[in-house]
């Protein structure tokens, strides 16, 4: 890609991002309510996205071999518990991801041995 093509691409991405951010405020200025469908989608889509992330992340989980999905189940449990406690999607996802990575990398076994339980 040439420098001109890169700049054009960046410009298009910036304009697309700005349009999706500002367009709702232009269409429904302050004092005007958006249609019921838009309001409903605003309530339902965050949960739908979380469900999609769960399905996507568990799609290759092997339940008949290896750890039988134990690491995935533990990370999912941590994610759910953290979300129920703090109701913050970013913190929930981060804690679940860190838990899964710690389990996969063997940090749990290392910590158990370090503490002297194993």
Coordinates of N, CA and C in Angstrom, one line a residue:
X1 N 0.8 -1.2 0.0 CA 0.0 0.0 0.0 C 0.9 1.3 0.0
X2 N 0.5 2.2 -0.8 CA 1.3 3.4 -0.9 C 0.9 4.3 0.3
X3 N 1.6 5.4 0.5 CA 1.3 6.3 1.6 C -0.1 7.0 1.4
X4 N -0.3 7.3 0.1 CA -1.6 7.9 -0.2 C -2.8 7.0 0.1
X5 N -2.6 5.7 -0.3 CA -3.7 4.7 0.0 C -3.9 4.5 1.5
X6 N -2.8 4.5 2.2 CA -2.9 4.4 3.7 C -3.7 5.6 4.3
X7 N -3.3 6.8 3.8 CA -4.0 8.0 4.3 C -5.5 8.0 4.0
X8 N -5.8 7.5 2.7 CA -7.2 7.4 2.3 C -8.0 6.4 3.2
X9 N -7.3 5.3 3.4 CA -8.0 4.2 4.2 C -8.2 4.7 5.6
X10 N -7.2 5.4 6.2 CA -7.4 5.9 7.6 C -8.5 7.0 7.6
X11 N -8.6 7.8 6.6 CA -9.6 8.8 6.5 C -11.0 8.2 6.4
X12 N -11.1 7.2 5.6 CA -12.4 6.5 5.5 C -12.8 5.9 6.8
X13 N -11.9 5.2 7.5 CA -12.2 4.6 8.8 C -12.6 5.7 9.8
X14 N -11.9 6.8 9.8 CA -12.2 7.9 10.7 C -13.6 8.4 10.5
X15 N -13.9 8.7 9.2 CA -15.3 9.2 8.8 C -16.4 8.2 9.2
X16 N -16.1 6.9 8.9 CA -17.1 5.9 9.3 C -17.3 5.8 10.8
X17 N -16.3 5.9 11.6 CA -16.4 5.8 13.0 C -17.1 7.0 13.5
X18 N -16.8 8.2 13.0 CA -17.4 9.4 13.4 C -18.9 9.4 13.1
X19 N -19.2 8.9 11.9 CA -20.6 8.9 11.5 C -21.5 8.0 12.4
X20 N -20.9 6.8 12.8 CA -21.7 5.9 13.7 C -21.8 6.5 15.1
X21 N -20.8 7.3 15.5 CA -20.9 7.9 16.8 C -21.8 9.1 16.9
X22 N -21.8 10.0 15.8 CA -22.6 11.2 15.8 C -24.0 11.1 15.2
X23 N -24.2 10.2 14.4 CA -25.5 10.1 13.6 C -26.7 10.0 14.6
X24 N -26.6 9.1 15.6 CA -27.8 9.1 16.5 C -28.1 10.4 17.2
X25 N -27.1 11.2 17.5 CA -27.4 12.5 18.1 C -28.0 13.5 17.1
X26 N -27.6 13.3 15.8 CA -28.2 14.2 14.8 C -29.6 13.8 14.5
X27 N -29.9 12.4 14.4 CA -31.2 11.9 14.1 C -32.2 12.2 15.2
X28 N -31.7 12.0 16.4 CA -32.6 12.2 17.6 C -31.9 13.2 18.5
X29 N -32.1 14.5 18.3 CA -31.5 15.5 19.1 C -32.1 15.5 20.5
X30 N -31.5 16.3 21.4 CA -32.0 16.3 22.8 C -33.5 16.7 22.8
X31 N -34.2 15.9 23.6 CA -35.6 16.2 23.7 C -36.5 15.3 22.9
X32 N -35.9 14.6 21.9 CA -36.6 13.7 21.0 C -36.3 12.3 21.4
X33 N -37.3 11.5 21.6 CA -37.0 10.1 22.0 C -36.8 9.2 20.7
X34 N -35.9 8.3 20.8 CA -35.7 7.4 19.7 C -36.9 6.4 19.7
X35 N -37.1 5.7 18.5 CA -38.2 4.8 18.5 C -38.0 3.6 19.5
X36 N -39.1 3.0 19.8 CA -39.1 1.9 20.8 C -38.1 0.8 20.4
X37 N -38.0 0.5 19.1 CA -37.1 -0.5 18.6 C -35.7 -0.2 19.0
X38 N -35.3 1.0 18.7 CA -33.9 1.4 19.0 C -33.6 1.4 20.5
X39 N -34.6 1.8 21.3 CA -34.4 1.7 22.8 C -34.3 0.3 23.2
X40 N -35.1 -0.6 22.7 CA -35.1 -2.0 23.0 C -33.8 -2.7 22.6
X41 N -33.3 -2.3 21.4 CA -32.0 -2.9 21.0 C -30.9 -2.4 21.9
X42 N -31.0 -1.2 22.4 CA -30.0 -0.7 23.3 C -29.9 -1.4 24.6
X43 N -31.1 -1.9 25.0 CA -31.1 -2.8 26.2 C -30.7 -4.2 26.0
X44 N -31.0 -4.8 24.8 CA -30.8 -6.2 24.6 C -29.5 -6.5 24.0
X45 N -28.9 -5.7 23.2 CA -27.6 -6.0 22.5 C -26.4 -6.3 23.4
X46 N -26.2 -5.6 24.5 CA -25.1 -5.9 25.3 C -25.1 -7.4 25.8
X47 N -26.3 -7.8 26.3 CA -26.4 -9.2 26.7 C -26.2 -10.2 25.5
X48 N -26.7 -9.8 24.4 CA -26.5 -10.7 23.2 C -25.1 -10.8 22.8
X49 N -24.3 -9.7 22.9 CA -22.9 -9.7 22.5 C -22.2 -10.5 23.5
X50 N -22.5 -10.5 24.8 CA -21.8 -11.3 25.8 C -22.1 -12.8 25.5
X51 N -23.4 -13.1 25.1 CA -23.7 -14.5 24.8 C -22.9 -15.0 23.5
X52 N -22.8 -14.1 22.6 CA -22.0 -14.4 21.4 C -20.5 -14.6 21.7
X53 N -20.0 -13.8 22.6 CA -18.6 -14.0 23.0 C -18.4 -15.4 23.7
X54 N -19.4 -15.8 24.6 CA -19.3 -17.0 25.3 C -19.3 -18.2 24.3
X55 N -20.2 -18.1 23.3 CA -20.3 -19.2 22.3 C -19.1 -19.3 21.5
X56 N -18.6 -18.1 21.1 CA -17.4 -18.0 20.2 C -16.1 -18.6 21.0
X57 N -16.0 -18.2 22.3 CA -14.8 -18.7 23.0 C -14.9 -20.1 23.4
X58 N -16.1 -20.7 23.5 CA -16.2 -22.1 23.9 C -16.4 -23.1 22.7
X59 N -16.3 -22.6 21.5 CA -16.7 -23.4 20.3 C -15.7 -24.5 20.1
X60 N -14.5 -24.5 20.5 CA -13.5 -25.5 20.3 C -13.2 -26.3 21.6
X61 N -14.0 -26.1 22.6 CA -13.7 -26.8 23.9 C -13.9 -28.3 23.7
X62 N -12.9 -29.0 24.1 CA -12.9 -30.5 24.0 C -13.4 -31.1 25.3
X63 N -14.6 -31.6 25.3 CA -15.2 -32.2 26.6 C -14.9 -33.6 26.8
X64 N -14.2 -34.3 25.8 CA -13.9 -35.7 26.0 C -12.5 -36.0 26.1
X65 N -11.6 -35.0 26.1 CA -10.2 -35.3 26.2 C -9.5 -34.2 27.0
X66 N -8.3 -34.5 27.4 CA -7.5 -33.5 28.1 C -8.1 -33.1 29.5
X67 N -8.3 -31.8 29.6 CA -8.9 -31.3 30.9 C -10.4 -31.3 30.9
X68 N -11.1 -31.8 29.9 CA -12.5 -31.9 29.8 C -13.2 -30.5 29.9
X69 N -12.6 -29.5 29.5 CA -13.2 -28.1 29.6 C -13.2 -27.5 31.0
X70 N -12.3 -28.1 31.9 CA -12.3 -27.6 33.3 C -11.8 -26.2 33.3
X71 N -10.7 -25.8 32.6 CA -10.2 -24.5 32.6 C -11.3 -23.5 32.1
X72 N -11.9 -23.8 31.0 CA -12.9 -23.0 30.4 C -14.1 -22.8 31.4
X73 N -14.5 -23.9 32.1 CA -15.6 -23.8 33.0 C -15.2 -22.9 34.2
X74 N -14.0 -23.0 34.7 CA -13.6 -22.2 35.8 C -13.5 -20.7 35.4
X75 N -13.0 -20.4 34.2 CA -12.9 -19.0 33.8 C -14.3 -18.5 33.6
X76 N -15.2 -19.3 33.1 CA -16.6 -18.8 32.9 C -17.2 -18.5 34.2
X77 N -17.0 -19.4 35.2 CA -17.5 -19.2 36.5 C -17.0 -17.9 37.2
X78 N -15.7 -17.7 37.0 CA -15.1 -16.4 37.6 C -15.7 -15.2 36.9
X79 N -15.8 -15.3 35.6 CA -16.4 -14.2 34.8 C -17.8 -13.9 35.3
X80 N -18.6 -14.9 35.5 CA -20.0 -14.7 36.0 C -20.1 -14.1 37.4
X81 N -19.2 -14.7 38.3 CA -19.2 -14.2 39.7 C -18.7 -12.8 39.8
X82 N -17.7 -12.4 39.0 CA -17.2 -11.0 39.1 C -18.3 -10.1 38.5
X83 N -19.0 -10.5 37.4 CA -20.0 -9.7 36.9 C -21.2 -9.5 37.8
X84 N -21.6 -10.6 38.5 CA -22.7 -10.5 39.4 C -22.3 -9.6 40.6
X85 N -21.0 -9.5 41.0 CA -20.6 -8.7 42.1 C -20.4 -7.3 41.7
X86 N -19.8 -7.0 40.6 CA -19.4 -5.6 40.3 C -20.2 -5.0 39.1
X87 N -20.9 -5.8 38.3 CA -21.7 -5.4 37.2 C -20.9 -4.5 36.2
X88 N -19.7 -4.9 35.9 CA -18.8 -4.1 35.0 C -18.3 -5.1 34.0
X89 N -18.8 -4.9 32.7 CA -18.5 -5.9 31.7 C -17.0 -6.0 31.4
X90 N -16.3 -4.9 31.4 CA -14.8 -4.9 31.1 C -14.1 -5.6 32.2
X91 N -14.4 -5.4 33.5 CA -13.7 -6.1 34.6 C -14.0 -7.5 34.5
X92 N -15.3 -7.9 34.2 CA -15.7 -9.3 34.1 C -14.9 -10.0 33.1
X93 N -14.8 -9.4 31.9 CA -14.1 -10.1 30.8 C -12.6 -10.2 31.1
X94 N -12.0 -9.1 31.7 CA -10.6 -9.2 32.0 C -10.3 -10.2 33.1
X95 N -11.1 -10.3 34.1 CA -10.9 -11.4 35.1 C -11.0 -12.8 34.6
X96 N -12.0 -13.0 33.7 CA -12.2 -14.3 33.1 C -11.1 -14.7 32.2
X97 N -10.6 -13.7 31.4 CA -9.5 -14.0 30.5 C -8.2 -14.2 31.3
X98 N -7.9 -13.4 32.3 CA -6.7 -13.7 33.2 C -6.8 -15.0 33.9
X99 N -8.0 -15.4 34.4 CA -8.1 -16.7 35.0 C -7.8 -17.8 34.0
X100 N -8.4 -17.7 32.8 CA -8.2 -18.8 31.8 C -6.7 -18.9 31.5
X101 N -6.1 -17.7 31.2 CA -4.7 -17.7 30.8 C -3.8 -18.3 32.0
X102 N -4.1 -17.9 33.2 CA -3.3 -18.4 34.3 C -3.5 -20.0 34.4
X103 N -4.7 -20.5 34.2 CA -4.9 -21.9 34.2 C -4.1 -22.6 33.1
X104 N -4.3 -22.1 31.9 CA -3.6 -22.7 30.7 C -2.1 -22.7 30.8
X105 N -1.6 -21.6 31.4 CA -0.1 -21.5 31.5 C 0.5 -22.2 32.7
X106 N -0.4 -22.8 33.5 CA 0.1 -23.6 34.6 C 0.4 -22.8 35.9
X107 N 0.0 -21.5 35.9 CA 0.3 -20.7 37.1 C -0.4 -21.2 38.3
X108 N -1.6 -21.8 38.2 CA -2.3 -22.3 39.4 C -1.5 -23.4 40.0
X109 N -0.9 -24.3 39.3 CA -0.1 -25.4 39.8 C 1.2 -24.8 40.5
X110 N 1.7 -23.8 39.8 CA 2.9 -23.1 40.4 C 2.6 -22.5 41.8
X111 N 1.4 -21.8 41.8 CA 1.0 -21.1 43.1 C 0.7 -22.1 44.2
X112 N 0.1 -23.2 43.8 CA -0.2 -24.3 44.8 C 1.1 -24.8 45.4
X113 N 2.0 -25.1 44.5 CA 3.3 -25.6 45.0 C 4.1 -24.6 45.8
X114 N 4.0 -23.3 45.4 CA 4.6 -22.2 46.1 C 4.1 -22.1 47.5
X115 N 2.8 -22.2 47.6 CA 2.1 -22.1 49.0 C 2.4 -23.3 49.8
X116 N 2.7 -24.4 49.2 CA 3.0 -25.6 49.9 C 1.8 -26.6 50.0
X117 N 0.8 -26.4 49.2 CA -0.4 -27.3 49.3 C -0.3 -28.5 48.4
X118 N 0.7 -28.5 47.5 CA 0.8 -29.6 46.6 C 2.1 -30.4 46.6

